[in-house]
mmCIF file of C-alpha atoms and ligand atoms in Angstrom:
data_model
loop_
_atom_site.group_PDB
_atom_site.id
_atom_site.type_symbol
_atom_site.label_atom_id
_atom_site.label_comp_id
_atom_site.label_asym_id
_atom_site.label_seq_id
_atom_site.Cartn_x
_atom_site.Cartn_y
_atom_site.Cartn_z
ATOM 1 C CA UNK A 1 1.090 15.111 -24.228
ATOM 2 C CA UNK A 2 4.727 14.199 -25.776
ATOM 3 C CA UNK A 3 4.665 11.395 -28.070
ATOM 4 C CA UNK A 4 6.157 8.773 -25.164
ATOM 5 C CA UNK A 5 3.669 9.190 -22.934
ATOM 6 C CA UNK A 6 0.736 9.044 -25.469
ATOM 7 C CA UNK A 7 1.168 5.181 -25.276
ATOM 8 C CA UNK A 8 0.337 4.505 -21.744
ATOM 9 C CA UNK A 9 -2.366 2.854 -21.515
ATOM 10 C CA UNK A 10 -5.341 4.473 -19.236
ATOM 11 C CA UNK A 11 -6.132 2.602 -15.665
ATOM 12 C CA UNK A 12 -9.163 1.132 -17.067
ATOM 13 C CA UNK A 13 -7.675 -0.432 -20.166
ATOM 14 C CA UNK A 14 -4.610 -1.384 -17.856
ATOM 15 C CA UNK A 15 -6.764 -2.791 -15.493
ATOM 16 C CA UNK A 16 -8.383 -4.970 -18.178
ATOM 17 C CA UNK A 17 -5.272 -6.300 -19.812
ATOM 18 C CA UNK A 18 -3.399 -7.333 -17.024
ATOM 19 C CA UNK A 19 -6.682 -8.974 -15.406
ATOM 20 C CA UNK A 20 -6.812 -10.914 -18.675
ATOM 21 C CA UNK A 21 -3.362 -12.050 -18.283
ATOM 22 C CA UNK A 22 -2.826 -12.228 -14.214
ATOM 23 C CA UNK A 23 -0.943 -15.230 -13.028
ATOM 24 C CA UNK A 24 -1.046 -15.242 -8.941
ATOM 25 C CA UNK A 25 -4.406 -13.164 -8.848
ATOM 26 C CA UNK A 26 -7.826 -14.379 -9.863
ATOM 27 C CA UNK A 27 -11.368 -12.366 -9.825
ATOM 28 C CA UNK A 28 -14.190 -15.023 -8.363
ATOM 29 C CA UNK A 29 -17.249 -14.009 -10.611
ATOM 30 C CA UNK A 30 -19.053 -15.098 -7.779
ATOM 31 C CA UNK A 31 -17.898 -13.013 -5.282
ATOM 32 C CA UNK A 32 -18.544 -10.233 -7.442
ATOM 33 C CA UNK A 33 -22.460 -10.967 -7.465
ATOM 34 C CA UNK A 34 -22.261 -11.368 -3.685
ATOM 35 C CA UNK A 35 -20.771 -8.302 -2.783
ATOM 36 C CA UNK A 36 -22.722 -6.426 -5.638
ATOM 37 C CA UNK A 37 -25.741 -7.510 -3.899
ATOM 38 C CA UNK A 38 -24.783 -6.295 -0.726
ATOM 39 C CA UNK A 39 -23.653 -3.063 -1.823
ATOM 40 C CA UNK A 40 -27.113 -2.437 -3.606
ATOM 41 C CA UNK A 41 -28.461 -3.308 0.197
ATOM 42 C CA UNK A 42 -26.157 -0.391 1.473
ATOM 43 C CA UNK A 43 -27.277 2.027 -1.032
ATOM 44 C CA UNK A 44 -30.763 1.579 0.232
ATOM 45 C CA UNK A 45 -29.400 2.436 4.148
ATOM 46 C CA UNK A 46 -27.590 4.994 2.975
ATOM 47 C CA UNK A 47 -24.119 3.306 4.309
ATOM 48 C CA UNK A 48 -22.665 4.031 0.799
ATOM 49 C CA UNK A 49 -23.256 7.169 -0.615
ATOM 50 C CA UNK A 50 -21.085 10.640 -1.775
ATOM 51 C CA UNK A 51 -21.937 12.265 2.107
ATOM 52 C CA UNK A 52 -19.024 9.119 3.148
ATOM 53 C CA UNK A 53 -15.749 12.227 2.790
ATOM 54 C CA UNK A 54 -17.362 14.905 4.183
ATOM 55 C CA UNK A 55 -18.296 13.039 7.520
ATOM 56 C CA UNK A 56 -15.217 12.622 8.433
ATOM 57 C CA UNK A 57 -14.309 15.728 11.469
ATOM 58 C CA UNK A 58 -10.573 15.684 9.780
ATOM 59 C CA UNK A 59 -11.727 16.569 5.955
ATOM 60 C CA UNK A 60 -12.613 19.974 5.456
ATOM 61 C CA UNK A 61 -16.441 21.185 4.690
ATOM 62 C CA UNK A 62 -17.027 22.227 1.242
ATOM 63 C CA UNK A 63 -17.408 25.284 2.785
ATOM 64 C CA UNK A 64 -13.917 26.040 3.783
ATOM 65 C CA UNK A 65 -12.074 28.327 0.745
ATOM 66 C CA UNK A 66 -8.873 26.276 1.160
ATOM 67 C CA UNK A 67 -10.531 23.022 0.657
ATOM 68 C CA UNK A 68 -9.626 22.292 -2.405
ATOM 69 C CA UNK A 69 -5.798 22.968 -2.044
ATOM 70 C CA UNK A 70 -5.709 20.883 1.513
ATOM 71 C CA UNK A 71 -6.828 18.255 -0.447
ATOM 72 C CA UNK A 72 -4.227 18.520 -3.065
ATOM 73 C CA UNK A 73 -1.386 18.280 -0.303
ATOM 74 C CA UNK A 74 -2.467 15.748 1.489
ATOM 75 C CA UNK A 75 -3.055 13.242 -2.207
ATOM 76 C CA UNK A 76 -0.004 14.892 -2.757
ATOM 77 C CA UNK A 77 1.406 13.015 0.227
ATOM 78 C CA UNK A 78 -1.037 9.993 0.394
ATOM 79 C CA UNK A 79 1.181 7.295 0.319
ATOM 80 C CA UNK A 80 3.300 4.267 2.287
ATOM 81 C CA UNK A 81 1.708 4.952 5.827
ATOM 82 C CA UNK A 82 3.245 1.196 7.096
ATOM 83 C CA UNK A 83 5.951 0.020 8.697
ATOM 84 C CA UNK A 84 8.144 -3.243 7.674
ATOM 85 C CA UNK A 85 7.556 -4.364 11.730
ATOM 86 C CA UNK A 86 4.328 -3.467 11.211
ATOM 87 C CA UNK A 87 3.724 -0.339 14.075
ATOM 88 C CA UNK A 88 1.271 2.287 13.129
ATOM 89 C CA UNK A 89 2.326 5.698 12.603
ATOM 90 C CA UNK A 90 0.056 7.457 14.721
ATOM 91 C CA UNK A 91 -0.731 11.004 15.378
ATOM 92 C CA UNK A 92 -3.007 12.684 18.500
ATOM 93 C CA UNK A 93 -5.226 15.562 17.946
ATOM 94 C CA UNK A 94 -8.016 17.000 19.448
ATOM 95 C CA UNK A 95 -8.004 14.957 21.879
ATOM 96 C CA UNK A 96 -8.038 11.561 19.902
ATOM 97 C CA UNK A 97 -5.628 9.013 18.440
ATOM 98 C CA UNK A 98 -5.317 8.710 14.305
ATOM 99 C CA UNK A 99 -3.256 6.094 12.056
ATOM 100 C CA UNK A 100 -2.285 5.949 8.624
ATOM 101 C CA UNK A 101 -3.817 8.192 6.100
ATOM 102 C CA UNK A 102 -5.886 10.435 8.896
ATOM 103 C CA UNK A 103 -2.755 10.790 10.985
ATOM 104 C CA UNK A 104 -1.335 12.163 7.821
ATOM 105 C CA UNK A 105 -4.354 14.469 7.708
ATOM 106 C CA UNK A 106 -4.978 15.292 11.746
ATOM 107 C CA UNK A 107 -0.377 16.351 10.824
ATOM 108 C CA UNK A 108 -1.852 18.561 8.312
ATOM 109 C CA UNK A 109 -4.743 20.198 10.560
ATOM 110 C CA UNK A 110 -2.612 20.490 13.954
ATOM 111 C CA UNK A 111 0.036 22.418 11.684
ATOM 112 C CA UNK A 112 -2.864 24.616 10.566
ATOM 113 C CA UNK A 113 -4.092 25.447 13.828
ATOM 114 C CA UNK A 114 -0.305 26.393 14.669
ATOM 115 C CA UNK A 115 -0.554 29.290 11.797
ATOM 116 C CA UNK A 116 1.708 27.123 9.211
ATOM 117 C CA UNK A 117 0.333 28.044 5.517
ATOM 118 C CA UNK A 118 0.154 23.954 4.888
ATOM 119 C CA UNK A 119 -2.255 24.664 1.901
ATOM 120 C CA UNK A 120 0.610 27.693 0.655
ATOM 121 C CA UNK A 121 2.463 26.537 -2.235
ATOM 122 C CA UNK A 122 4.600 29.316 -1.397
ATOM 123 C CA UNK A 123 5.575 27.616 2.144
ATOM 124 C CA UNK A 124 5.954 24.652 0.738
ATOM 125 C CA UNK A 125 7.494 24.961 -2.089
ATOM 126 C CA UNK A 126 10.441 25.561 -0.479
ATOM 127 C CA UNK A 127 9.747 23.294 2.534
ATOM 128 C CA UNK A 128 12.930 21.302 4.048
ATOM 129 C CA UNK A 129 12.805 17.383 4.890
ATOM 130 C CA UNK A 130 13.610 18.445 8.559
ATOM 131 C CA UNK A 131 10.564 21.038 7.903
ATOM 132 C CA UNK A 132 8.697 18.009 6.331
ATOM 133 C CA UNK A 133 9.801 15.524 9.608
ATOM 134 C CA UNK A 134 8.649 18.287 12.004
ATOM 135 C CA UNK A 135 5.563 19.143 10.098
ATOM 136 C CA UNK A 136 4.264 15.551 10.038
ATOM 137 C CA UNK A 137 5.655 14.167 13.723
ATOM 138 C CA UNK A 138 3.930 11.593 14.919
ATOM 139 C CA UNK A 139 3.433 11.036 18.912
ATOM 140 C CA UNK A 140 6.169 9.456 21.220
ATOM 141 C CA UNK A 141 6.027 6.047 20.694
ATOM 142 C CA UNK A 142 4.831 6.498 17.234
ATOM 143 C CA UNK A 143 6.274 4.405 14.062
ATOM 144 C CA UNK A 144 8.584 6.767 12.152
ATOM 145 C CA UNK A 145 6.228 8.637 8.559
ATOM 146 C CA UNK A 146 8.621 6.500 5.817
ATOM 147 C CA UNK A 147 9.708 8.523 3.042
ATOM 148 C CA UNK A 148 10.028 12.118 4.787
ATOM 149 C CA UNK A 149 13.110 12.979 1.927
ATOM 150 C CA UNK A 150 10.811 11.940 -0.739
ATOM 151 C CA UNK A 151 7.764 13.558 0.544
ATOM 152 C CA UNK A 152 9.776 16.958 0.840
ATOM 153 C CA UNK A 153 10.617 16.525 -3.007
ATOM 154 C CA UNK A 154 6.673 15.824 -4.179
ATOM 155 C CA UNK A 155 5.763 18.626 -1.915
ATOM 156 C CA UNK A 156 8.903 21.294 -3.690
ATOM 157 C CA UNK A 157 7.827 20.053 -7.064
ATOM 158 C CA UNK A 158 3.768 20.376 -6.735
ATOM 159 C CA UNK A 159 4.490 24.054 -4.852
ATOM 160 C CA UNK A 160 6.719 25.487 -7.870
ATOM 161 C CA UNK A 161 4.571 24.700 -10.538
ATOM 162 C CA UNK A 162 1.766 25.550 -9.096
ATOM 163 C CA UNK A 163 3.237 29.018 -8.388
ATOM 164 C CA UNK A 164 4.255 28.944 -11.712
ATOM 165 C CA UNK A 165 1.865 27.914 -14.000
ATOM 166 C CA UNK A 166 -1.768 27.919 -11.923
ATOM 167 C CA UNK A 167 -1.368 31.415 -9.794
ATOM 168 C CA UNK A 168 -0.532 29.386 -6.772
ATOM 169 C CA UNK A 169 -3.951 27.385 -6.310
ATOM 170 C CA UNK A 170 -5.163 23.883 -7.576
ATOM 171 C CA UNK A 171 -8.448 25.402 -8.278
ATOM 172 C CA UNK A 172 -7.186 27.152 -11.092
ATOM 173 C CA UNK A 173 -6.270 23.426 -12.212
ATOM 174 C CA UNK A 174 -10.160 22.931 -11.859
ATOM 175 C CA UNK A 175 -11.045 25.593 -14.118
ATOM 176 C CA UNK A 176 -8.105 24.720 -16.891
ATOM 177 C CA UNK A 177 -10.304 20.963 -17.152
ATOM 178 C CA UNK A 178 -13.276 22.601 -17.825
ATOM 179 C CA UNK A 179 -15.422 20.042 -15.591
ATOM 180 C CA UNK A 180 -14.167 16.898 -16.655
ATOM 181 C CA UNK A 181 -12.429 14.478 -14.836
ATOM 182 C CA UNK A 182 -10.465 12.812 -17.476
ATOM 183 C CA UNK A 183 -8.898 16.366 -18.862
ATOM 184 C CA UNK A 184 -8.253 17.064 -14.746
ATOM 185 C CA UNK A 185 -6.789 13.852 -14.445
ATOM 186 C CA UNK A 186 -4.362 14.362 -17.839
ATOM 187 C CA UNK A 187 -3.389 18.029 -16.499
ATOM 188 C CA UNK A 188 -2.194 16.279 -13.170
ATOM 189 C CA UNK A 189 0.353 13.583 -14.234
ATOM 190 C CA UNK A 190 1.178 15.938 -17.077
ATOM 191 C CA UNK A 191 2.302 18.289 -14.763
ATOM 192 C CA UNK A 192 2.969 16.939 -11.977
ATOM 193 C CA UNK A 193 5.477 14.198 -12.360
ATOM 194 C CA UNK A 194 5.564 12.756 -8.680
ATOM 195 C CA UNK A 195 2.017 11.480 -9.655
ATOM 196 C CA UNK A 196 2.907 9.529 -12.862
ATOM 197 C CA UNK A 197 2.242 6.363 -10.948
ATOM 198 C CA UNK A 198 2.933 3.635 -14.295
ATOM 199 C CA UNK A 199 4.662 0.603 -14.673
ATOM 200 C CA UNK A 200 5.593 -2.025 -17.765
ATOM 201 C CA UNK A 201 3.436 -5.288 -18.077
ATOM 202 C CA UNK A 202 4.908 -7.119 -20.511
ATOM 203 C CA UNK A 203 5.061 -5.208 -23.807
ATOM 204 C CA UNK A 204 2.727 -2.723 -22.271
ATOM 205 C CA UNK A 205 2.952 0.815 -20.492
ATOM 206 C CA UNK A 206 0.075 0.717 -17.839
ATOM 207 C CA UNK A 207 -0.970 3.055 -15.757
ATOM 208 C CA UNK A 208 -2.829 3.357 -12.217
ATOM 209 C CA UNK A 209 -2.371 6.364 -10.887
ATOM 210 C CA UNK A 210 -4.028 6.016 -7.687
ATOM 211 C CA UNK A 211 -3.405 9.247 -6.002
ATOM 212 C CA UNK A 212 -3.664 11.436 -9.138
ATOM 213 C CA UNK A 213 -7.285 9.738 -9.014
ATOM 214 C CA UNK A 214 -7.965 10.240 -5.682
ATOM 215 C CA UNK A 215 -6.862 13.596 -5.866
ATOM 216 C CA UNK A 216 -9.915 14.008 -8.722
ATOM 217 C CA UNK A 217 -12.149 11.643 -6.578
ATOM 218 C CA UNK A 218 -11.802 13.753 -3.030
ATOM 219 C CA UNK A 219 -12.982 17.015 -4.653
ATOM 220 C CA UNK A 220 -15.721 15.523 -6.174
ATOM 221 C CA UNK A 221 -16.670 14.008 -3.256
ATOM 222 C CA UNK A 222 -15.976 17.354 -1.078
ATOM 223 C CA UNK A 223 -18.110 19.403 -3.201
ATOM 224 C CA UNK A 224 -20.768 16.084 -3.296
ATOM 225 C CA UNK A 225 -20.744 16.689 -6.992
ATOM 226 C CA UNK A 226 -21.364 20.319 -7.283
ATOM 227 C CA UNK A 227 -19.409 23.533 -7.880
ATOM 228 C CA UNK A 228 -16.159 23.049 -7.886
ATOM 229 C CA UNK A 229 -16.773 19.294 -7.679
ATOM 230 C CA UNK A 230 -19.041 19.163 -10.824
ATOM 231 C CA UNK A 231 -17.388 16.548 -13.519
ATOM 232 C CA UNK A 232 -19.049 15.326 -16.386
ATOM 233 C CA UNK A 233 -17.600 12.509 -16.925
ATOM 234 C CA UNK A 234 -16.460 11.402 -13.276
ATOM 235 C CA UNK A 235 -17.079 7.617 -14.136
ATOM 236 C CA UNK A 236 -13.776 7.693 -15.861
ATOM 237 C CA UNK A 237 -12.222 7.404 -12.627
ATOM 238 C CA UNK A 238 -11.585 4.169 -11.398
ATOM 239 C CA UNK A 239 -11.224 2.194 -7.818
ATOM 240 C CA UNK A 240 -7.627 3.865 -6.200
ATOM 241 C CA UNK A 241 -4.960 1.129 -6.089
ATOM 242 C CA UNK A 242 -3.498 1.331 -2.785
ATOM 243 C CA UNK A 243 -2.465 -1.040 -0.444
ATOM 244 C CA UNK A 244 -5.605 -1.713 1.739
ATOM 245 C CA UNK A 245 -8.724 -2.276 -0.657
ATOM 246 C CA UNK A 246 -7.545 -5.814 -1.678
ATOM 247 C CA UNK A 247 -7.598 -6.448 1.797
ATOM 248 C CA UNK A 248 -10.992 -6.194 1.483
ATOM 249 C CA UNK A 249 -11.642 -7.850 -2.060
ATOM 250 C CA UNK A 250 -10.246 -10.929 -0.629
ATOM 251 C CA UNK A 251 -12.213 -10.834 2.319
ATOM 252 C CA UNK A 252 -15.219 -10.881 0.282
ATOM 253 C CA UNK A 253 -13.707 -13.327 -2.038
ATOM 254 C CA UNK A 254 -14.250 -11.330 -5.112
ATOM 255 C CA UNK A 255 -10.107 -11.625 -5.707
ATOM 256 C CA UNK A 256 -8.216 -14.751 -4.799
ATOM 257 C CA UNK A 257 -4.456 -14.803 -4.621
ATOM 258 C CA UNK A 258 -2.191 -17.825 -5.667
ATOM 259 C CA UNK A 259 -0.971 -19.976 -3.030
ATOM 260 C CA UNK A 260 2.661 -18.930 -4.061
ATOM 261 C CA UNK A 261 1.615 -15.476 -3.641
ATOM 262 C CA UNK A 262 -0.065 -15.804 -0.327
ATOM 263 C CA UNK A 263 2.928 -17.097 0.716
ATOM 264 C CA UNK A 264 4.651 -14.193 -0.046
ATOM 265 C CA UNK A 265 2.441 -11.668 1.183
ATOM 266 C CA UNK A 266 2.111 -13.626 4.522
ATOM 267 C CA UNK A 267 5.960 -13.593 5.021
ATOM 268 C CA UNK A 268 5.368 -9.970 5.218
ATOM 269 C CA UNK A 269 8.293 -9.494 2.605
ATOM 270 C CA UNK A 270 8.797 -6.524 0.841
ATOM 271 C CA UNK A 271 7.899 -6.358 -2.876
ATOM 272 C CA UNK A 272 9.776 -4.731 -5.471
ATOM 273 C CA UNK A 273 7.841 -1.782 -6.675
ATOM 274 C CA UNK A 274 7.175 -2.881 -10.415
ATOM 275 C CA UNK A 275 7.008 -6.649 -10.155
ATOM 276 C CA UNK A 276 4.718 -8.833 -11.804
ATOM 277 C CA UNK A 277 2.870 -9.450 -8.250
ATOM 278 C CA UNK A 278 2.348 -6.324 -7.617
ATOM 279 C CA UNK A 279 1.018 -4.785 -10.795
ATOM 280 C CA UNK A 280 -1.497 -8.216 -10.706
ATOM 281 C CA UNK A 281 -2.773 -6.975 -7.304
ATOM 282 C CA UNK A 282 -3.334 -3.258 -8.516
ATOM 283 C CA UNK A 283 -4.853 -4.145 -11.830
ATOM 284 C CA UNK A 284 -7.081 -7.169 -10.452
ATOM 285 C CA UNK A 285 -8.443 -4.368 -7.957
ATOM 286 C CA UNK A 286 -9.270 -1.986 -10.180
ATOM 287 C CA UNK A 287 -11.102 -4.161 -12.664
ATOM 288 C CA UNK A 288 -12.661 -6.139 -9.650
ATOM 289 C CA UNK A 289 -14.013 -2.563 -9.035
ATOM 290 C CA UNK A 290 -15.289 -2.346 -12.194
ATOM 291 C CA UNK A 291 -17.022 -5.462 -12.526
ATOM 292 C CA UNK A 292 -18.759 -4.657 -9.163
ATOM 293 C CA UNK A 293 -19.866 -0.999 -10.240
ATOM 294 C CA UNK A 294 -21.075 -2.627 -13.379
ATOM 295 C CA UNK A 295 -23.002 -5.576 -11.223
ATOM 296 C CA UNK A 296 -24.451 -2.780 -8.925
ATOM 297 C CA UNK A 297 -26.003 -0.774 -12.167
ATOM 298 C CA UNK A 298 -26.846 -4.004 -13.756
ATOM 299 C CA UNK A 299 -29.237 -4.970 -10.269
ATOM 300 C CA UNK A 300 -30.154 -1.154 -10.028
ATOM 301 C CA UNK A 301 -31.389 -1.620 -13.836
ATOM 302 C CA UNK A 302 -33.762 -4.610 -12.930
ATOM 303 C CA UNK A 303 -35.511 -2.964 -9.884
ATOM 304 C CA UNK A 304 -36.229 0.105 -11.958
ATOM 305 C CA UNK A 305 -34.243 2.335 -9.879
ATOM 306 C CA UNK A 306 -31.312 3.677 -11.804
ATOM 307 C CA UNK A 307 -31.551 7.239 -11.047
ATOM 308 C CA UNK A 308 -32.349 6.780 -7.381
ATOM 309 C CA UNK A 309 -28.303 6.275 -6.744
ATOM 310 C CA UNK A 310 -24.933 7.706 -7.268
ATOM 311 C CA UNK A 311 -23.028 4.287 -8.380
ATOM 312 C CA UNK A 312 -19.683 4.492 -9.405
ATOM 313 C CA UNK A 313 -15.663 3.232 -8.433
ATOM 314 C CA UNK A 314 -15.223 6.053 -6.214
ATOM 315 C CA UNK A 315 -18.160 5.589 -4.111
ATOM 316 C CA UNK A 316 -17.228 1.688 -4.058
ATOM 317 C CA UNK A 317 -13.832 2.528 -3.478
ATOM 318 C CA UNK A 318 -14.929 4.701 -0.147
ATOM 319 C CA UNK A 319 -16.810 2.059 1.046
ATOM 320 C CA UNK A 320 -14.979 -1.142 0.703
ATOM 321 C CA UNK A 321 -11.252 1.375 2.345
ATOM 322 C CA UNK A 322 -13.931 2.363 5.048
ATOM 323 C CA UNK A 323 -14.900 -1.174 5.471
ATOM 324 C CA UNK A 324 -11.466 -2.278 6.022
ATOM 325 C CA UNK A 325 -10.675 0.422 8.531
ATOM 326 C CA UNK A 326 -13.865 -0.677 10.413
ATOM 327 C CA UNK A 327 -13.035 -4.422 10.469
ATOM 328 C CA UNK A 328 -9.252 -3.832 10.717
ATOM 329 C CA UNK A 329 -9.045 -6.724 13.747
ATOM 330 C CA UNK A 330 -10.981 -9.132 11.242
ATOM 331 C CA UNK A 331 -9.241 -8.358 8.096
ATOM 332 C CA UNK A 332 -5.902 -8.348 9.578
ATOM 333 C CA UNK A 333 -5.416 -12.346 8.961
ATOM 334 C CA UNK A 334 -5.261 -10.994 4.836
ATOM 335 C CA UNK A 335 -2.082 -9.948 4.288
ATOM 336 C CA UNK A 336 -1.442 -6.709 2.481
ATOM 337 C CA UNK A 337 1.339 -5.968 -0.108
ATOM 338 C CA UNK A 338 4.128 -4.044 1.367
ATOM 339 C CA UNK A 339 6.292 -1.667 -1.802
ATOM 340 C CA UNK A 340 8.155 1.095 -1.122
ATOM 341 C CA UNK A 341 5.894 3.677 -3.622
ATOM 342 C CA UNK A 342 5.395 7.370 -3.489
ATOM 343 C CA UNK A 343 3.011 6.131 -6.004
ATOM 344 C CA UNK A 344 -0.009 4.980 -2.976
HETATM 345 N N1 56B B 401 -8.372 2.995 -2.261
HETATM 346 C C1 56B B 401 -8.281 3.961 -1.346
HETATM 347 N N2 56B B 401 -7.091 4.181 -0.752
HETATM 348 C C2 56B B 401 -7.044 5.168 0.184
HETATM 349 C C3 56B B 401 -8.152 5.950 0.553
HETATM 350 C C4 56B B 401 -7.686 6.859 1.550
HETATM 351 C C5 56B B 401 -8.451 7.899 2.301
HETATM 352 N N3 56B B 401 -9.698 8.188 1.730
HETATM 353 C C6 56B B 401 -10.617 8.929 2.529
HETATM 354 C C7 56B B 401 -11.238 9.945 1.699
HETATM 355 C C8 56B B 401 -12.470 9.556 1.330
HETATM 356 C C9 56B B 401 -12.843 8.281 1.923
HETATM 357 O O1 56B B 401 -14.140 8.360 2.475
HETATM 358 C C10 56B B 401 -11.789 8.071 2.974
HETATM 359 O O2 56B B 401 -12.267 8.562 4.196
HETATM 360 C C11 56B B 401 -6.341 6.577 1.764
HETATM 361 N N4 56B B 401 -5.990 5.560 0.941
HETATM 362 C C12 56B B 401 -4.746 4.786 0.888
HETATM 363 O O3 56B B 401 -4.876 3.752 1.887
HETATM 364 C C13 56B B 401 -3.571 3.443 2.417
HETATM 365 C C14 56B B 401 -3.553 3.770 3.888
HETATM 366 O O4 56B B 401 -4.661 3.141 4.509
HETATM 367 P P1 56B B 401 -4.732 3.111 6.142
HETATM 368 O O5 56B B 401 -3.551 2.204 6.589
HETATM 369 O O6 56B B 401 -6.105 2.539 6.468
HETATM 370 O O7 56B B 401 -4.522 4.545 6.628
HETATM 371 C C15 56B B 401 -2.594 4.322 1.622
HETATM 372 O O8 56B B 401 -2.217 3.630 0.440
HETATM 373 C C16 56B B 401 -3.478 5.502 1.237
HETATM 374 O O9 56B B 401 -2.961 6.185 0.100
HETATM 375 C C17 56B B 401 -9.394 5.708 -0.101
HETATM 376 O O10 56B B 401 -10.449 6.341 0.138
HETATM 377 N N5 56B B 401 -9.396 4.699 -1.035
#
């Protein structure tokens, strides 16, 4: 790692710092304890769990030998799915309608089905934006997929070095980390520059990289652990910082935003991708994920039952983006923050 980027701070110790300092966005200890509590409840049912990926009908089964590199182009392209006027991109397959992130991926499967090597770093490597536009069209009537030049780019620059330096697969990426998540997670924004999602906070360089995480997180979760899936030290990952999960933290009252703030948001005004606002929102969710995974162990602990459940970010991640897809109609009064990122 070159001597600049040794000084970034990792998403956890980001998190941390700019929770301690946050202006416009407070963590309620006592909505943390509420929703910890409820999440130990949906443990016990089984709502929360690692099976939460693979039951989705648009992810592929562990199964499938291109797994792994589908899911590197689509968290290669996981990012900005809204619109300023606040349409949904939307994309039919199979008979049924998909927004947001699973129109991305339903894009990705109907191209599949039509023969195009989606997962083929040597089609897309060299893939066009009009390619890219085409590729990714959503139905008539749809809001336009923001982004499509920049989308081209990530795709062009993951493809040739991938070609390059790891035969052409992400799983060889997976065997260069050796089973941890921390050295996978280093070889991606090392490499891969479109997913060096950092900012400054005051004298700081922080870093969330949300879909370099998720990237780690999805495979894991794929695999449910095992195989290519197996990390030993997965619990370095942290809650993804994307647009959606506060939502959900401030529906539960576990993150409070300042009236000033609110204000904002509720305008439905763009933020500038870097601002002091924004990076207080992404590092208040992360460590409000924390504190939660911590609460959950910290109940599982008391009952005795510590090894009876997976607990971690990711898992707690799945389940409060799932919530907020589920309650969409009910959490749409909570404004979310609106940047212009290839970052999430
Ligand atoms: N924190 C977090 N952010 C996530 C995901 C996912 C998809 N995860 C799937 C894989 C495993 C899980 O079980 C999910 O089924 C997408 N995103 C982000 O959300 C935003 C779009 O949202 P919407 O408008 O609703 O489509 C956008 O920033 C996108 O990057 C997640 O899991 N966590």
């Amino acid at each position: 790692m070159n001597p600049s980027r040794s000084k970034i701070l990792s998403p956890r110790k980001s998190a941390e710092l700019i929770a301690s300092e946050s202006k416009h966005v407070t963590i309620l200890e006592s909505g943390v304890q509420k929703l910890a509590q409820k999440i130990y409840e949906k443990l016990q049912d089984k709502t929360i769990s690692i099976e939460m990926f693979s039951q989705h009908e648009l992810h592929p089964p562990s199964s499938d030998p291109s797994a792994v590199d589908w899911i590197f182009v689509v968290d290669t392209l996981n990012f900005c799915f809204w619109s300023p006027d606040g349409a949904h991109y939307t994309v039919s397959y199979k008979g049924k309608k998909y927004t947001g992130y699973f129109a991305l991926c339903a894009a990705l499967n109907r191209a599949k089905d039509a023969g195009k090597a989606v997962t083929d770093p040597k089609f897309y490597s060299q893939i066009t934006s009009k390619e890219v536009k085409e590729l990714l069209q959503g139905d008539d009537g749809s809001a336009p997929l923001p982004l499509i030049d920049e989308r081209a780019e990530c795709l062009r620059q993951v493809g040739a070095c991938l070609l390059e330096k790891y035969e052409g697969s992400f799983i060889n990426c997976l065997k260069a980390s050796h089973g941890s998540a921390e050295s996978l997670l280093n070889l991606i924004v090392n490499e891969f520059p479109c997913f060096r999602d950092e900012a400054i906070f005051k004298e700081f360089q922080v870093s969330f990289y949300k879909r370099a995480q998720i990237l780690v997180g999805d495979i894991w979760a794929c695999f449910k652990g095992k195989d290519l899936g197996f990390f030993s030290d997965i619990d370095q990952i942290t809650m993804f910082a994307d647009y959606r999960v506060p939502q959900v933290l401030v529906h539960f009252e576990v993150m409070q935003y300042s009236p000033a703030l609110l204000n904002v948001l509720e305008t439905g005004g763009i933020m500038e991708s870097g601002c002091q606002e924004e990076i207080e929102i992404r590092g208040c969710s992360i460590h409000a994920v924390e504190l939660l995974s911590s609460s959950v162990k910290a109940i599982l602990s008391k009952a005795n039952r510590t090894d009876q459940f997976i607990v971690n970010s990711i898992i707690i991640d799945h389940f409060l983006w799932d919530f907020r897809r589920q309650y969409a109609q009910e959490l749409s009064s909570i404004p979310f923050h609106k940047v212009v990122s290839i970052y999430y």
